[in-house]
Amino acid sequence: MNILKSVFRFYYEGFKSMTVGRKLWLIIFIKLFIMFAILKIFFFPDFLKTNFNTDDERSKYVIEQLTK
Amino acid sequence: MNGVDIALVDWSRAQFALTAMYHWIFVPLTLGLSFIIAIMETIYVKTGDEEWKKITKFWMTLFGINFAIGVATGIILEFEFGTNWSNYSWFVGDIFGAPLAIEGIMAFFLESTFIAIMFFGWNKVSKKFHLVSSWLVAVGSNLSALWILVANGWMQNPVGMVFNPETARNEMLDFWALLFSPTAINKFLHVISSGYVLAAVFVVGVSSWFLLKKRKTVFARRSILVAAVFGLISSAYLILTGDESARQVYKVQPMKFAAMEGLYDGEQNAPLVAIGIMKKAPTPENPKADEFAFKIEIPNFLSYMAALDPNAFVPGINDMINGNEQWGIMSYYDKIEKGKVAINALRDFKDAKEKGDKTKADAALKDFKENYAFFGYGYYDDPHDLIPNVPITFYSFHIMVILGIHFMILFIVVLVFLYKNKLQKMRWLQYVALWTIPLVYLAQQAGWVVAELGRQPWVVQDLMPTLSAVSNINKSSVIITFWLFALTFTILLIAEIKIMLTQIVKESKNEGGH
């Protein structure tokens, strides 16, 4: 428990004492939000996972695409 | 390949190129600066001189800014694989998955532990433990790059796998063949050493600005000393690995090699075009057109560079298109025929399996296996469509090489004047060092243009062309996301430059911090 507490304090105090870092963390969070909550969900669905249910269906589709 | 929307292929390529190029603005500085910081901190720990601690912390702050802005920009490339390049993602199977999974796990542990100690650990952990963490960040971030470059090396020279025609996926046969493929290893070493050179130029350039402003000169001179020595050693290694990489290209991607030198007709004792201006390239209608308006050549050097033998034959673009019996080069016309046999055999195999016709399936499989090495060629009718953009490949290659030499000379000159204690008076040299910063980024991008555009039309060499790798999705969604990325990445880049400049100016006035 003491180790967990020490690790928590290490990160807590580290973040607290940051100056430039705060601005950077804000940029990181905004960036990750745009990437995962907007781009990934609305613009980048996995094409084969979304359109087919099984690996067998995916294989058939890709072979069809490669040999058409 | 019937019914392929070429505009969709082009937009998908443009989007991938945009994302990769922006991503590569951030990565090389991380690769190199991490080592420079570790060296500076080692000097601090060895000497106990507080000035070295200040120097280390300043460059660490710039490292942190670059790391924070660049982190996760590569994830978008993985999004694109699943959405825009689904045929490719399926085709490469677990070959790509394994290295990328290792990279993801390594990056997570590295970033969440040792980088935190690097930034938060001053005065909280021992000096030695902090130093070990800094070195582990440097080693870890470079190892992280290894896995991505192994995956890229496999695309340039697919080895260690077997294609399963029942699943349409490549399956890994030999992980070690994939990891230790000469293409992958040379690519890794060349790319990381280019990152070291970039970081060294960056440190020398920024420090030169300090000298130009006549601020913190001891700080600047010490930074320049470490960076220029590191940069000079890295430059020498960069040239060695570049030389070996070129030899690998000659062996496994001869068309790219010919494009890098604008070589249309192969020859023995081939000269290297040191500097050249390309004119009109020969075409099937006008095969005798002279491809150069102006060139300076080094006799025999291309043959030597390619095969360590000045008498070696270096095939030109026309040798590969039309074949060359004397040198045992199969023509692209023949490869296209064999590729078509492989594609038809795969189709017949699938049909026969569905109908339960084992005899026909076995016959088709035999044909497929015999011709699989040429599979990708079967998507084309005209061999000239298999030639990459020669002028762009040629110029990018030469820009990269010429700038690489410039960086090496810069490090030597800077070190000589530093040794003679005259660097502070050499304002012209300080300006040159400062303005070399954008040039080193240009050289990085040019290198990737050679690697990726020079291997077109392949996404997996000889097996899968770009046009068969794309997903059958709506082109407009690719166009929208292209512009979204262009906007997002430009904002990130502006933010990085602005925050870095602010920090550099603050430091020069003794107001730095992280």
Coordinates of C-alpha atoms in Angstrom, one line a residue:
Chain A
M1 CA 0.0 0.0 0.0
N2 CA 2.9 2.3 0.9
I3 CA 4.4 1.7 -2.5
L4 CA 1.2 2.6 -4.3
K5 CA 0.9 5.7 -2.2
S6 CA 4.5 6.7 -3.1
V7 CA 3.9 6.1 -6.8
F8 CA 0.7 8.2 -6.6
R9 CA 2.5 11.0 -4.8
F10 CA 5.4 10.8 -7.3
Y11 CA 3.1 11.4 -10.2
Y12 CA 0.8 13.9 -8.3
E13 CA 3.7 16.1 -7.3
G14 CA 5.3 15.8 -10.7
F15 CA 2.2 17.0 -12.5
K16 CA 1.6 19.7 -9.9
S17 CA 5.1 21.2 -10.3
M18 CA 4.9 21.3 -14.1
T19 CA 4.9 24.7 -15.9
V20 CA 5.2 24.1 -19.7
G21 CA 4.0 20.5 -19.1
R22 CA 0.4 21.6 -18.2
K23 CA -0.1 23.1 -21.6
L24 CA 1.4 20.0 -23.2
W25 CA -0.9 17.7 -21.3
L26 CA -3.9 19.8 -22.4
I27 CA -2.7 19.4 -26.0
I28 CA -2.2 15.6 -25.5
F29 CA -5.7 15.2 -24.1
I30 CA -7.4 17.3 -26.8
K31 CA -5.4 15.3 -29.4
L32 CA -6.3 11.9 -28.0
F33 CA -10.0 13.0 -27.7
I34 CA -10.1 14.1 -31.4
M35 CA -8.3 10.9 -32.4
F36 CA -10.3 8.3 -30.5
A37 CA -13.6 9.9 -29.7
I38 CA -14.1 11.6 -33.1
L39 CA -11.9 10.3 -35.9
K40 CA -11.8 6.6 -34.9
I41 CA -15.5 6.3 -34.2
F42 CA -17.0 8.5 -37.0
F43 CA -14.4 8.3 -39.7
F44 CA -12.3 5.2 -39.2
P45 CA -14.3 2.1 -38.6
D46 CA -12.5 -1.1 -39.4
F47 CA -13.8 -1.9 -42.8
L48 CA -13.7 -5.7 -42.6
K49 CA -14.8 -6.0 -39.0
T50 CA -17.7 -3.7 -39.6
N51 CA -19.0 -5.3 -42.8
F52 CA -18.4 -9.0 -42.1
N53 CA -19.0 -11.2 -39.0
T54 CA -16.5 -14.0 -39.4
D55 CA -12.9 -14.5 -40.6
D56 CA -14.2 -16.9 -43.3
E57 CA -16.4 -14.2 -44.7
R58 CA -13.6 -11.7 -44.6
S59 CA -11.3 -14.2 -46.4
K60 CA -13.8 -14.8 -49.1
Y61 CA -14.4 -11.1 -49.6
V62 CA -10.6 -10.3 -49.9
I63 CA -10.0 -13.2 -52.3
E64 CA -12.9 -11.9 -54.4
Q65 CA -11.3 -8.4 -54.4
L66 CA -7.9 -9.7 -55.2
T67 CA -9.1 -11.9 -58.1
K68 CA -11.8 -9.8 -59.7
Chain B
M1 CA -7.8 -5.2 -61.7
N2 CA -11.3 -4.3 -62.8
G3 CA -13.4 -1.5 -61.4
V4 CA -10.7 0.2 -59.3
D5 CA -11.3 3.9 -58.7
I6 CA -7.9 5.4 -59.3
A7 CA -9.0 8.7 -57.6
L8 CA -9.8 6.7 -54.4
V9 CA -6.3 5.0 -54.6
D10 CA -4.7 8.4 -55.1
W11 CA -6.6 10.1 -52.2
S12 CA -5.9 7.1 -49.9
R13 CA -2.2 7.3 -50.8
A14 CA -2.1 11.1 -50.3
Q15 CA -3.8 10.7 -46.9
F16 CA -1.3 8.1 -45.8
A17 CA 1.6 10.1 -47.1
L18 CA 0.4 13.2 -45.3
T19 CA -0.1 11.4 -42.0
A20 CA 3.3 9.6 -42.2
M21 CA 5.2 12.7 -43.2
Y22 CA 3.7 14.8 -40.4
H23 CA 4.4 11.9 -38.0
W24 CA 8.0 11.8 -39.1
I25 CA 8.5 15.5 -38.3
F26 CA 8.2 14.5 -34.6
V27 CA 9.8 11.1 -34.4
P28 CA 13.5 11.6 -35.4
L29 CA 14.0 14.4 -32.9
T30 CA 12.8 12.1 -30.1
L31 CA 15.1 9.3 -31.3
G32 CA 18.2 11.5 -31.4
L33 CA 17.6 14.0 -28.6
S34 CA 17.0 11.3 -26.1
F35 CA 20.6 10.1 -26.5
I36 CA 22.1 13.6 -26.5
I37 CA 20.2 14.3 -23.2
A38 CA 21.5 11.0 -21.7
I39 CA 25.1 11.9 -22.7
M40 CA 24.7 15.4 -21.2
E41 CA 23.3 13.9 -18.0
T42 CA 26.1 11.4 -17.8
I43 CA 28.6 14.2 -17.9
Y44 CA 26.6 15.9 -15.1
V45 CA 26.6 12.8 -12.9
K46 CA 30.3 12.2 -13.6
T47 CA 31.5 15.8 -13.0
G48 CA 28.8 17.0 -10.5
D49 CA 28.9 20.4 -12.4
E50 CA 25.5 22.0 -12.0
E51 CA 25.8 23.8 -15.4
W52 CA 25.5 20.4 -17.1
K53 CA 22.3 19.7 -15.1
K54 CA 20.8 23.0 -16.4
I55 CA 21.9 22.0 -19.9
T56 CA 20.3 18.6 -19.6
K57 CA 17.1 20.0 -18.2
F58 CA 16.7 22.5 -21.0
W59 CA 17.1 20.0 -23.8
M60 CA 14.9 17.6 -21.8
T61 CA 12.1 20.3 -21.9
L62 CA 12.4 20.6 -25.7
F63 CA 12.4 16.8 -25.9
G64 CA 9.2 16.8 -23.8
I65 CA 7.5 19.3 -26.0
N66 CA 8.3 17.4 -29.1
F67 CA 7.3 14.1 -27.5
A68 CA 4.0 15.4 -26.2
I69 CA 3.0 17.0 -29.6
G70 CA 4.1 14.0 -31.6
V71 CA 2.9 11.2 -29.3
A72 CA 0.1 9.1 -30.9
T73 CA 0.3 10.8 -34.3
G74 CA 1.4 7.3 -35.6
I75 CA -1.8 5.7 -34.3
I76 CA -3.7 7.4 -37.1
L77 CA -1.7 5.3 -39.6
E78 CA -3.1 2.2 -37.9
F79 CA -6.6 3.6 -38.2
E80 CA -6.0 4.1 -41.9
F81 CA -4.8 0.5 -42.3
G82 CA -8.1 -0.8 -41.0
T83 CA -10.4 1.6 -42.9
N84 CA -8.6 2.6 -46.1
W85 CA -6.3 -0.3 -46.6
S86 CA -8.4 -3.3 -45.5
N87 CA -7.3 -5.6 -48.4
Y88 CA -3.7 -4.9 -47.4
S89 CA -4.3 -5.3 -43.7
W90 CA -5.9 -8.7 -44.3
F91 CA -3.2 -9.8 -46.8
V92 CA -0.3 -9.0 -44.5
G93 CA -1.9 -11.0 -41.7
D94 CA 0.1 -11.6 -38.6
I95 CA 3.3 -10.3 -40.2
F96 CA 2.4 -6.8 -39.4
G97 CA 0.5 -7.5 -36.2
A98 CA 3.3 -9.1 -34.2
P99 CA 5.9 -6.2 -34.6
L100 CA 3.2 -3.5 -34.0
A101 CA 1.9 -5.3 -30.9
I102 CA 5.4 -5.5 -29.5
E103 CA 5.9 -1.8 -30.3
G104 CA 2.7 -0.8 -28.6
I105 CA 3.5 -2.7 -25.4
M106 CA 7.0 -1.3 -25.3
A107 CA 5.9 2.2 -26.0
F108 CA 3.3 2.1 -23.2
F109 CA 5.7 0.8 -20.5
L110 CA 8.4 3.1 -21.6
E111 CA 6.2 6.2 -21.7
S112 CA 4.4 5.6 -18.5
T113 CA 7.4 4.8 -16.4
F114 CA 10.9 6.0 -17.5
I115 CA 9.8 9.2 -19.1
A116 CA 7.9 10.1 -15.9
I117 CA 11.1 9.4 -13.9
M118 CA 13.0 11.6 -16.4
F119 CA 10.8 14.5 -15.9
F120 CA 9.5 14.2 -12.3
G121 CA 12.3 12.3 -10.8
W122 CA 14.9 15.1 -10.2
N123 CA 15.7 15.2 -6.5
K124 CA 13.2 12.3 -5.9
V125 CA 15.3 9.4 -7.0
S126 CA 19.0 9.0 -6.9
K127 CA 21.2 10.6 -9.5
K128 CA 22.2 7.2 -10.9
F129 CA 18.7 5.9 -11.1
H130 CA 17.6 9.0 -12.9
L131 CA 20.5 8.6 -15.3
V132 CA 19.6 5.0 -15.9
S133 CA 16.0 6.1 -16.6
S134 CA 17.2 8.7 -19.2
W135 CA 19.3 6.0 -21.0
L136 CA 16.4 3.6 -20.9
V137 CA 14.1 6.2 -22.5
A138 CA 16.7 6.6 -25.3
V139 CA 17.2 2.9 -25.8
G140 CA 13.5 2.2 -25.5
S141 CA 12.3 4.8 -27.9
N142 CA 14.9 3.5 -30.5
L143 CA 13.8 -0.1 -29.9
S144 CA 10.3 1.0 -30.3
A145 CA 11.2 2.3 -33.8
L146 CA 12.8 -1.1 -34.6
W147 CA 9.4 -2.9 -34.8
I148 CA 7.8 -0.3 -37.1
L149 CA 10.8 -0.4 -39.4
V150 CA 10.9 -4.2 -39.4
A151 CA 7.3 -4.1 -40.6
N152 CA 8.2 -1.6 -43.2
G153 CA 11.3 -3.7 -44.2
W154 CA 9.1 -6.6 -44.8
M155 CA 6.9 -4.6 -47.2
Q156 CA 10.1 -3.7 -49.1
N157 CA 11.4 -7.2 -49.1
P158 CA 8.8 -9.8 -47.9
V159 CA 10.6 -12.7 -46.2
G160 CA 9.9 -15.3 -43.5
M161 CA 6.2 -15.9 -44.5
V162 CA 4.0 -18.2 -46.6
F163 CA 0.8 -17.1 -48.3
N164 CA -2.3 -19.2 -47.3
P165 CA -4.6 -19.2 -50.4
E166 CA -7.5 -20.4 -48.3
T167 CA -7.5 -17.4 -46.1
A168 CA -5.8 -14.9 -48.4
R169 CA -3.4 -14.1 -45.6
N170 CA 0.4 -14.3 -45.2
E171 CA 1.4 -16.4 -42.3
M172 CA 4.7 -16.1 -40.4
L173 CA 7.0 -19.0 -40.9
D174 CA 10.2 -17.6 -39.5
F175 CA 10.1 -14.6 -37.1
W176 CA 13.9 -14.3 -37.1
A177 CA 14.1 -14.1 -40.9
L178 CA 11.6 -11.2 -40.7
L179 CA 13.5 -9.5 -37.8
F180 CA 17.0 -10.0 -39.2
S181 CA 16.2 -9.4 -42.9
P182 CA 19.1 -7.3 -44.3
T183 CA 16.5 -4.8 -45.6
A184 CA 14.9 -4.4 -42.2
I185 CA 18.2 -4.1 -40.3
N186 CA 19.7 -1.7 -42.7
K187 CA 16.5 0.4 -42.7
F188 CA 16.4 0.5 -38.9
L189 CA 20.1 1.5 -38.6
H190 CA 19.9 4.1 -41.3
V191 CA 16.7 5.6 -40.0
I192 CA 17.8 5.9 -36.4
S193 CA 21.2 7.3 -37.3
S194 CA 19.4 9.9 -39.5
G195 CA 17.4 10.8 -36.3
Y196 CA 20.6 11.2 -34.4
V197 CA 21.9 13.6 -37.1
L198 CA 18.7 15.5 -37.1
A199 CA 18.8 15.9 -33.3
A200 CA 22.5 16.9 -33.4
V201 CA 21.8 19.6 -36.1
F202 CA 18.8 20.8 -34.0
V203 CA 21.0 21.2 -30.8
V204 CA 23.8 22.8 -32.8
G205 CA 21.4 25.2 -34.6
V206 CA 19.5 26.3 -31.5
S207 CA 22.7 26.7 -29.5
S208 CA 24.1 28.8 -32.4
W209 CA 21.1 31.1 -32.0
F210 CA 22.1 31.6 -28.4
L211 CA 25.6 32.6 -29.6
L212 CA 24.1 34.9 -32.2
K213 CA 22.2 36.6 -29.5
K214 CA 25.3 36.5 -27.2
R215 CA 23.3 34.8 -24.5
K216 CA 24.4 31.9 -22.3
T217 CA 27.5 31.3 -24.3
V218 CA 29.0 28.6 -22.0
F219 CA 25.7 26.8 -22.1
A220 CA 25.6 27.0 -25.9
R221 CA 29.3 26.0 -26.4
R222 CA 28.9 22.9 -24.2
S223 CA 25.7 21.9 -25.9
I224 CA 27.4 22.3 -29.3
L225 CA 30.3 20.2 -28.2
V226 CA 28.2 17.2 -27.2
A227 CA 25.8 17.5 -30.2
A228 CA 28.5 18.1 -32.8
V229 CA 30.6 15.1 -31.7
F230 CA 27.5 12.9 -31.5
G231 CA 26.4 14.3 -34.9
L232 CA 29.7 13.7 -36.5
I233 CA 29.9 10.0 -35.4
S234 CA 26.3 9.5 -36.4
S235 CA 26.9 11.1 -39.8
A236 CA 29.7 8.7 -40.5
Y237 CA 27.5 5.8 -39.5
L238 CA 24.6 7.3 -41.5
I239 CA 26.8 7.2 -44.6
L240 CA 27.8 3.5 -43.9
T241 CA 24.2 2.4 -43.4
G242 CA 23.0 4.4 -46.4
D243 CA 25.6 2.7 -48.5
E244 CA 24.5 -0.7 -47.3
S245 CA 20.8 0.2 -47.7
A246 CA 21.5 1.2 -51.3
R247 CA 23.1 -2.2 -51.9
Q248 CA 20.0 -3.9 -50.5
V249 CA 17.8 -1.8 -52.8
Y250 CA 20.0 -2.9 -55.8
K251 CA 19.4 -6.5 -54.8
V252 CA 15.7 -6.6 -54.0
Q253 CA 14.3 -3.5 -55.6
P254 CA 16.3 -2.9 -58.7
M255 CA 13.6 -0.7 -60.3
K256 CA 13.8 1.7 -57.3
F257 CA 17.6 1.7 -57.6
A258 CA 17.4 2.6 -61.3
A259 CA 14.9 5.4 -60.5
M260 CA 17.2 6.8 -57.8
E261 CA 19.9 7.3 -60.4
G262 CA 17.6 8.0 -63.4
L263 CA 19.2 5.0 -65.2
Y264 CA 17.2 3.9 -68.2
D265 CA 19.7 1.7 -70.0
G266 CA 21.8 -0.6 -67.8
E267 CA 25.5 -0.8 -68.2
Q268 CA 28.7 -2.3 -66.7
N269 CA 31.0 0.3 -65.2
A270 CA 28.0 2.4 -64.5
P271 CA 28.8 6.0 -63.5
L272 CA 27.1 7.6 -60.5
V273 CA 25.2 10.8 -61.3
A274 CA 26.5 13.1 -58.5
I275 CA 24.5 16.1 -59.6
G276 CA 22.0 16.2 -62.5
I277 CA 19.0 18.0 -63.9
M278 CA 16.5 15.6 -65.5
K279 CA 14.9 16.4 -68.8
K280 CA 12.4 14.4 -70.8
A281 CA 12.3 10.8 -69.7
P282 CA 12.4 8.1 -72.5
T283 CA 8.9 6.7 -73.3
P284 CA 7.9 3.7 -75.4
E285 CA 7.1 6.1 -78.3
N286 CA 10.4 8.0 -77.9
P287 CA 12.9 5.5 -76.3
K288 CA 16.0 7.5 -77.4
A289 CA 15.1 10.7 -75.5
D290 CA 18.0 11.9 -73.4
E291 CA 16.9 11.9 -69.7
F292 CA 19.4 14.5 -68.5
A293 CA 19.8 18.2 -69.5
F294 CA 22.9 18.4 -67.3
K295 CA 24.8 15.9 -65.2
I296 CA 28.1 15.5 -63.4
E297 CA 29.1 11.8 -63.2
I298 CA 31.7 9.8 -61.1
P299 CA 32.9 7.0 -63.4
N300 CA 32.3 3.4 -62.3
F301 CA 31.0 4.5 -59.0
L302 CA 27.4 3.3 -59.3
S303 CA 28.6 -0.2 -60.2
Y304 CA 30.9 -0.1 -57.2
M305 CA 28.2 1.2 -54.9
A306 CA 25.7 -1.4 -56.0
A307 CA 27.9 -4.5 -56.0
L308 CA 31.3 -3.4 -54.6
D309 CA 32.7 -4.1 -58.1
P310 CA 33.4 -1.3 -60.6
N311 CA 32.7 -3.8 -63.5
A312 CA 29.3 -4.9 -62.2
F313 CA 26.3 -4.6 -64.4
V314 CA 23.6 -2.2 -63.1
P315 CA 20.2 -2.8 -64.8
G316 CA 18.3 0.2 -66.0
I317 CA 14.6 0.7 -66.3
N318 CA 14.4 -0.6 -69.8
D319 CA 16.3 -3.8 -68.9
M320 CA 13.6 -4.6 -66.4
I321 CA 10.7 -3.6 -68.7
N322 CA 12.0 -5.5 -71.8
G323 CA 14.2 -8.1 -70.0
N324 CA 17.9 -8.7 -70.6
E325 CA 18.9 -12.3 -71.5
Q326 CA 22.6 -11.6 -71.2
W327 CA 22.3 -10.7 -67.6
G328 CA 19.4 -13.1 -66.8
I329 CA 16.8 -10.4 -66.2
M330 CA 13.2 -11.5 -66.7
S331 CA 11.1 -8.9 -68.5
Y332 CA 8.1 -7.3 -66.9
Y333 CA 6.0 -8.6 -69.8
D334 CA 6.8 -12.1 -68.7
K335 CA 6.3 -11.3 -65.0
I336 CA 2.8 -9.8 -65.9
E337 CA 1.9 -13.1 -67.6
K338 CA 3.0 -15.1 -64.7
G339 CA 1.2 -12.8 -62.3
K340 CA -2.1 -13.2 -64.3
V341 CA -1.6 -17.0 -64.0
A342 CA -1.2 -16.7 -60.2
I343 CA -4.4 -14.5 -59.9
N344 CA -6.5 -16.8 -62.1
A345 CA -5.2 -19.9 -60.2
L346 CA -6.2 -18.3 -56.9
R347 CA -9.7 -17.7 -58.3
D348 CA -9.9 -21.2 -59.7
F349 CA -8.6 -22.7 -56.4
K350 CA -11.3 -20.8 -54.5
D351 CA -14.1 -21.9 -56.9
A352 CA -12.9 -25.6 -57.0
K353 CA -12.8 -25.6 -53.1
E354 CA -16.3 -24.3 -52.9
K355 CA -17.5 -27.0 -55.4
G356 CA -15.5 -29.7 -53.6
D357 CA -13.5 -30.5 -56.7
K358 CA -10.2 -31.6 -55.2
T359 CA -8.4 -32.5 -58.4
K360 CA -9.1 -29.0 -59.9
A361 CA -8.2 -27.3 -56.6
D362 CA -4.8 -29.2 -56.4
A363 CA -4.0 -28.2 -60.0
A364 CA -4.9 -24.6 -59.4
L365 CA -2.9 -24.6 -56.2
K366 CA 0.2 -25.9 -58.0
D367 CA -0.1 -23.2 -60.7
F368 CA -0.6 -20.6 -57.9
K369 CA 2.5 -21.6 -55.9
E370 CA 4.7 -21.7 -59.1
N371 CA 3.7 -18.1 -60.0
Y372 CA 3.0 -16.5 -56.6
A373 CA 6.3 -14.6 -56.6
F374 CA 4.9 -12.5 -59.5
F375 CA 1.3 -12.2 -58.1
G376 CA 1.2 -8.4 -58.0
Y377 CA 2.4 -8.0 -61.6
G378 CA -0.8 -9.7 -62.8
Y379 CA -2.9 -6.5 -62.0
Y380 CA -1.2 -4.7 -64.9
D381 CA -1.3 -4.9 -68.6
D382 CA 1.3 -2.3 -69.5
P383 CA 4.8 -2.7 -67.9
H384 CA 5.3 1.0 -68.0
D385 CA 2.7 1.4 -65.3
L386 CA 5.2 -0.4 -63.0
I387 CA 7.8 2.4 -63.2
P388 CA 7.8 4.8 -60.2
N389 CA 8.0 8.5 -60.6
V390 CA 11.6 8.8 -61.8
P391 CA 12.3 12.6 -61.4
I392 CA 10.8 12.7 -57.9
T393 CA 12.8 9.6 -56.8
F394 CA 16.0 10.9 -58.4
Y395 CA 15.8 14.4 -56.9
S396 CA 14.7 13.2 -53.5
F397 CA 17.6 10.8 -53.4
H398 CA 20.2 13.4 -54.4
I399 CA 18.8 16.0 -52.1
M400 CA 19.1 13.5 -49.2
V401 CA 22.7 12.6 -50.1
I402 CA 23.9 16.1 -50.7
L403 CA 22.4 17.4 -47.5
G404 CA 23.8 14.4 -45.6
I405 CA 27.3 15.5 -46.7
H406 CA 26.5 19.1 -45.8
F407 CA 25.6 18.0 -42.2
M408 CA 28.8 16.1 -41.8
I409 CA 30.9 19.0 -43.0
L410 CA 29.0 21.3 -40.7
F411 CA 29.8 19.2 -37.7
I412 CA 33.5 19.1 -38.6
V413 CA 33.7 22.9 -39.2
V414 CA 31.9 23.6 -36.0
L415 CA 34.2 21.3 -34.0
V416 CA 37.3 22.8 -35.5
F417 CA 36.3 26.4 -34.6
L418 CA 35.1 25.3 -31.2
Y419 CA 38.5 23.6 -30.6
K420 CA 40.3 26.8 -31.8
N421 CA 38.0 28.8 -29.5
K422 CA 36.8 31.0 -32.4
L423 CA 33.2 29.7 -32.8
Q424 CA 31.7 32.7 -31.0
K425 CA 33.2 35.1 -33.6
M426 CA 32.0 33.1 -36.6
R427 CA 28.6 34.6 -37.1
W428 CA 28.3 33.3 -40.6
L429 CA 28.8 29.7 -39.3
Q430 CA 26.2 30.4 -36.6
Y431 CA 23.7 31.4 -39.2
V432 CA 24.5 28.4 -41.4
A433 CA 24.0 26.1 -38.3
L434 CA 20.7 27.8 -37.5
W435 CA 19.4 27.5 -41.1
T436 CA 20.5 23.9 -41.4
I437 CA 17.6 23.0 -39.0
P438 CA 14.9 23.2 -41.7
L439 CA 17.3 21.4 -44.2
V440 CA 17.7 18.4 -41.9
Y441 CA 14.0 18.0 -41.8
L442 CA 13.9 18.3 -45.6
A443 CA 16.5 15.5 -45.8
Q444 CA 14.4 13.3 -43.6
Q445 CA 11.3 13.7 -45.7
A446 CA 13.3 13.2 -48.9
G447 CA 14.7 9.9 -47.6
W448 CA 11.2 8.6 -46.9
V449 CA 10.1 9.8 -50.4
V450 CA 12.9 7.7 -51.9
A451 CA 11.9 4.7 -49.8
E452 CA 8.2 4.9 -50.3
L453 CA 7.5 6.6 -53.6
G454 CA 10.5 4.9 -55.2
R455 CA 9.0 1.5 -54.6
Q456 CA 5.7 2.3 -56.3
P457 CA 3.5 0.7 -57.4
W458 CA 4.1 -1.8 -54.7
V459 CA 2.7 -1.8 -51.2
V460 CA 4.2 -5.2 -50.7
Q461 CA 7.1 -5.7 -53.1
D462 CA 6.1 -7.8 -56.2
L463 CA 3.1 -9.2 -54.4
M464 CA 0.5 -6.5 -53.8
P465 CA 0.3 -3.2 -55.7
T466 CA -1.2 -0.1 -54.1
L467 CA -4.3 -0.3 -56.3
S468 CA -5.3 -3.8 -55.0
A469 CA -4.6 -2.8 -51.4
V470 CA -7.3 -0.2 -50.9
S471 CA -10.7 -0.7 -49.4
N472 CA -13.7 -0.3 -51.5
I473 CA -15.0 2.7 -49.6
N474 CA -16.5 6.1 -50.5
K475 CA -13.8 8.4 -51.9
S476 CA -15.5 11.5 -50.3
S477 CA -14.8 10.2 -46.8
V478 CA -11.1 9.9 -47.6
I479 CA -11.1 13.4 -49.0
I480 CA -12.8 14.8 -45.8
T481 CA -10.4 13.0 -43.5
F482 CA -7.4 14.1 -45.6
W483 CA -8.3 17.8 -45.0
L484 CA -9.1 17.1 -41.4
F485 CA -5.7 15.6 -40.8
A486 CA -4.0 18.4 -42.8
L487 CA -5.7 20.9 -40.5
T488 CA -5.1 19.0 -37.2
F489 CA -1.4 18.3 -37.9
T490 CA -0.7 21.8 -39.1
I491 CA -2.2 23.1 -35.8
L492 CA -0.1 20.6 -33.9
L493 CA 3.0 21.7 -35.8
I494 CA 2.4 25.4 -35.2
A495 CA 1.8 24.6 -31.5
E496 CA 5.1 22.7 -31.3
I497 CA 7.1 25.4 -33.0
K498 CA 5.4 28.2 -30.9
I499 CA 5.9 26.4 -27.6
M500 CA 9.5 25.5 -28.4
L501 CA 10.4 29.0 -29.5
T502 CA 8.9 30.4 -26.4
Q503 CA 10.8 28.0 -24.3
I504 CA 14.1 28.7 -26.1
V505 CA 13.7 32.4 -25.7
K506 CA 12.8 32.0 -22.0
E507 CA 15.8 29.8 -21.5
S508 CA 18.1 32.3 -23.1
K509 CA 16.8 34.8 -20.5
N510 CA 17.2 32.3 -17.7
E511 CA 13.5 31.7 -17.3
G512 CA 13.2 28.1 -18.4
G513 CA 11.3 25.2 -16.7
H514 CA 9.3 22.2 -17.4

